[in-house]
Amino acid sequence: MNILNYRSSYLRRILSTIERRNDGTLIQIKLPNILPEIFQIILRYIYGGRLSLEEYDAL
């Protein structure tokens, strides 16, 4: 989650409200009005620095 905090002020605000655990437990975050497919595109950009929308023209 450190990369998400560093690269996105929006996700930084959301993640700052979540209780952190160090036991390896997965945390579920609800993001209203963001489709999972769109969020996956955002994550690919945040982690990889590239944005390719060719395969997502239908969205």
Short mmCIF file of N, CA and C in Angstrom, two decimals:
data_model
loop_
_atom_site.label_atom_id
_atom_site.label_comp_id
_atom_site.label_asym_id
_atom_site.label_seq_id
_atom_site.Cartn_x
_atom_site.Cartn_y
_atom_site.Cartn_z
N MET A 1 0.81 -1.19 0.00
CA MET A 1 0.00 0.00 0.00
C MET A 1 0.86 1.26 0.00
N ASN A 2 2.15 1.11 0.25
CA ASN A 2 3.01 2.30 0.26
C ASN A 2 3.04 2.99 -1.09
N ILE A 3 3.07 2.22 -2.16
CA ILE A 3 3.08 2.83 -3.50
C ILE A 3 1.79 3.58 -3.74
N LEU A 4 0.66 3.03 -3.32
CA LEU A 4 -0.62 3.71 -3.51
C LEU A 4 -0.64 5.03 -2.74
N ASN A 5 -0.10 5.03 -1.54
CA ASN A 5 -0.02 6.27 -0.75
C ASN A 5 0.84 7.32 -1.44
N TYR A 6 1.94 6.89 -1.99
CA TYR A 6 2.89 7.81 -2.60
C TYR A 6 2.38 8.37 -3.93
N ARG A 7 1.75 7.53 -4.75
CA ARG A 7 1.40 7.93 -6.11
C ARG A 7 0.02 8.54 -6.28
N SER A 8 -0.85 8.44 -5.27
CA SER A 8 -2.21 8.93 -5.44
C SER A 8 -2.72 9.62 -4.18
N SER A 9 -2.99 10.91 -4.28
CA SER A 9 -3.53 11.63 -3.12
C SER A 9 -4.94 11.14 -2.78
N TYR A 10 -5.71 10.74 -3.79
CA TYR A 10 -7.06 10.21 -3.57
C TYR A 10 -6.99 8.93 -2.74
N LEU A 11 -6.15 7.99 -3.15
CA LEU A 11 -6.02 6.74 -2.41
C LEU A 11 -5.36 6.97 -1.05
N ARG A 12 -4.46 7.95 -0.97
CA ARG A 12 -3.83 8.28 0.31
C ARG A 12 -4.88 8.67 1.35
N ARG A 13 -5.84 9.51 0.93
CA ARG A 13 -6.91 9.92 1.85
C ARG A 13 -7.75 8.72 2.29
N ILE A 14 -8.10 7.86 1.34
CA ILE A 14 -8.92 6.69 1.67
C ILE A 14 -8.16 5.74 2.58
N LEU A 15 -6.92 5.46 2.24
CA LEU A 15 -6.13 4.51 3.03
C LEU A 15 -5.80 5.04 4.42
N SER A 16 -5.77 6.35 4.59
CA SER A 16 -5.47 6.92 5.90
C SER A 16 -6.59 6.69 6.90
N THR A 17 -7.78 6.37 6.42
CA THR A 17 -8.92 6.14 7.32
C THR A 17 -9.07 4.67 7.70
N ILE A 18 -8.23 3.81 7.13
CA ILE A 18 -8.35 2.37 7.36
C ILE A 18 -7.35 1.93 8.43
N GLU A 19 -7.82 1.09 9.33
CA GLU A 19 -6.95 0.55 10.37
C GLU A 19 -5.92 -0.37 9.73
N ARG A 20 -4.66 -0.12 10.01
CA ARG A 20 -3.59 -0.93 9.42
C ARG A 20 -3.31 -2.15 10.28
N ARG A 21 -3.05 -3.26 9.58
CA ARG A 21 -2.70 -4.50 10.26
C ARG A 21 -1.38 -5.01 9.70
N ASN A 22 -0.59 -5.59 10.54
CA ASN A 22 0.70 -6.13 10.11
C ASN A 22 0.72 -7.65 10.13
N ASP A 23 -0.46 -8.27 10.11
CA ASP A 23 -0.52 -9.73 10.19
C ASP A 23 -0.75 -10.39 8.83
N GLY A 24 -0.66 -9.62 7.75
CA GLY A 24 -0.85 -10.18 6.41
C GLY A 24 -2.29 -10.31 5.99
N THR A 25 -3.21 -9.82 6.80
CA THR A 25 -4.64 -9.88 6.49
C THR A 25 -4.96 -8.95 5.32
N LEU A 26 -5.75 -9.45 4.38
CA LEU A 26 -6.18 -8.61 3.27
C LEU A 26 -7.21 -7.60 3.74
N ILE A 27 -7.14 -6.41 3.19
CA ILE A 27 -8.08 -5.36 3.54
C ILE A 27 -8.93 -5.05 2.32
N GLN A 28 -10.22 -5.00 2.51
CA GLN A 28 -11.13 -4.66 1.42
C GLN A 28 -11.48 -3.18 1.51
N ILE A 29 -11.33 -2.49 0.38
CA ILE A 29 -11.62 -1.07 0.31
C ILE A 29 -12.76 -0.87 -0.67
N LYS A 30 -13.78 -0.15 -0.26
CA LYS A 30 -14.90 0.13 -1.16
C LYS A 30 -14.70 1.51 -1.77
N LEU A 31 -14.71 1.55 -3.09
CA LEU A 31 -14.56 2.81 -3.82
C LEU A 31 -15.83 3.06 -4.60
N PRO A 32 -16.69 3.94 -4.11
CA PRO A 32 -17.96 4.18 -4.79
C PRO A 32 -17.74 4.81 -6.16
N ASN A 33 -18.58 4.42 -7.09
CA ASN A 33 -18.60 5.01 -8.43
C ASN A 33 -17.37 4.71 -9.27
N ILE A 34 -16.59 3.70 -8.92
CA ILE A 34 -15.45 3.29 -9.73
C ILE A 34 -15.63 1.82 -10.09
N LEU A 35 -15.76 1.55 -11.37
CA LEU A 35 -15.89 0.17 -11.83
C LEU A 35 -14.59 -0.58 -11.58
N PRO A 36 -14.67 -1.87 -11.25
CA PRO A 36 -13.45 -2.65 -11.03
C PRO A 36 -12.49 -2.61 -12.23
N GLU A 37 -13.04 -2.62 -13.44
CA GLU A 37 -12.20 -2.58 -14.64
C GLU A 37 -11.43 -1.26 -14.73
N ILE A 38 -12.09 -0.18 -14.36
CA ILE A 38 -11.43 1.13 -14.39
C ILE A 38 -10.37 1.20 -13.30
N PHE A 39 -10.67 0.66 -12.13
CA PHE A 39 -9.70 0.68 -11.04
C PHE A 39 -8.47 -0.14 -11.41
N GLN A 40 -8.66 -1.23 -12.13
CA GLN A 40 -7.52 -2.04 -12.57
C GLN A 40 -6.62 -1.23 -13.51
N ILE A 41 -7.21 -0.44 -14.39
CA ILE A 41 -6.44 0.43 -15.28
C ILE A 41 -5.63 1.43 -14.44
N ILE A 42 -6.28 2.00 -13.44
CA ILE A 42 -5.60 2.97 -12.56
C ILE A 42 -4.43 2.31 -11.84
N LEU A 43 -4.65 1.10 -11.31
CA LEU A 43 -3.57 0.39 -10.61
C LEU A 43 -2.41 0.07 -11.54
N ARG A 44 -2.71 -0.34 -12.77
CA ARG A 44 -1.63 -0.61 -13.73
C ARG A 44 -0.81 0.64 -13.98
N TYR A 45 -1.47 1.79 -14.05
CA TYR A 45 -0.75 3.04 -14.26
C TYR A 45 0.09 3.40 -13.02
N ILE A 46 -0.49 3.27 -11.85
CA ILE A 46 0.22 3.60 -10.61
C ILE A 46 1.46 2.73 -10.45
N TYR A 47 1.32 1.42 -10.68
CA TYR A 47 2.44 0.50 -10.47
C TYR A 47 3.41 0.46 -11.63
N GLY A 48 2.91 0.64 -12.86
CA GLY A 48 3.78 0.49 -14.02
C GLY A 48 4.14 1.78 -14.72
N GLY A 49 3.39 2.85 -14.45
CA GLY A 49 3.69 4.12 -15.08
C GLY A 49 3.24 4.22 -16.53
N ARG A 50 2.49 3.21 -16.99
CA ARG A 50 2.03 3.23 -18.38
C ARG A 50 0.52 3.18 -18.41
N LEU A 51 -0.03 3.82 -19.44
CA LEU A 51 -1.48 3.85 -19.61
C LEU A 51 -1.80 3.41 -21.03
N SER A 52 -2.47 2.26 -21.16
CA SER A 52 -2.88 1.74 -22.46
C SER A 52 -4.37 1.45 -22.41
N LEU A 53 -5.13 2.18 -23.21
CA LEU A 53 -6.59 2.02 -23.19
C LEU A 53 -7.12 1.30 -24.42
N GLU A 54 -6.23 0.81 -25.28
CA GLU A 54 -6.66 0.17 -26.52
C GLU A 54 -7.62 -0.99 -26.29
N GLU A 55 -7.35 -1.83 -25.30
CA GLU A 55 -8.21 -2.98 -25.05
C GLU A 55 -9.48 -2.61 -24.29
N TYR A 56 -9.61 -1.37 -23.87
CA TYR A 56 -10.75 -0.94 -23.07
C TYR A 56 -11.64 0.07 -23.77
N ASP A 57 -11.60 0.14 -25.08
CA ASP A 57 -12.40 1.12 -25.81
C ASP A 57 -13.89 1.01 -25.52
N ALA A 58 -14.38 -0.18 -25.18
CA ALA A 58 -15.81 -0.38 -24.94
C ALA A 58 -16.27 0.19 -23.60
N LEU A 59 -15.34 0.47 -22.69
CA LEU A 59 -15.72 1.00 -21.38
C LEU A 59 -16.05 2.44 -21.54
#
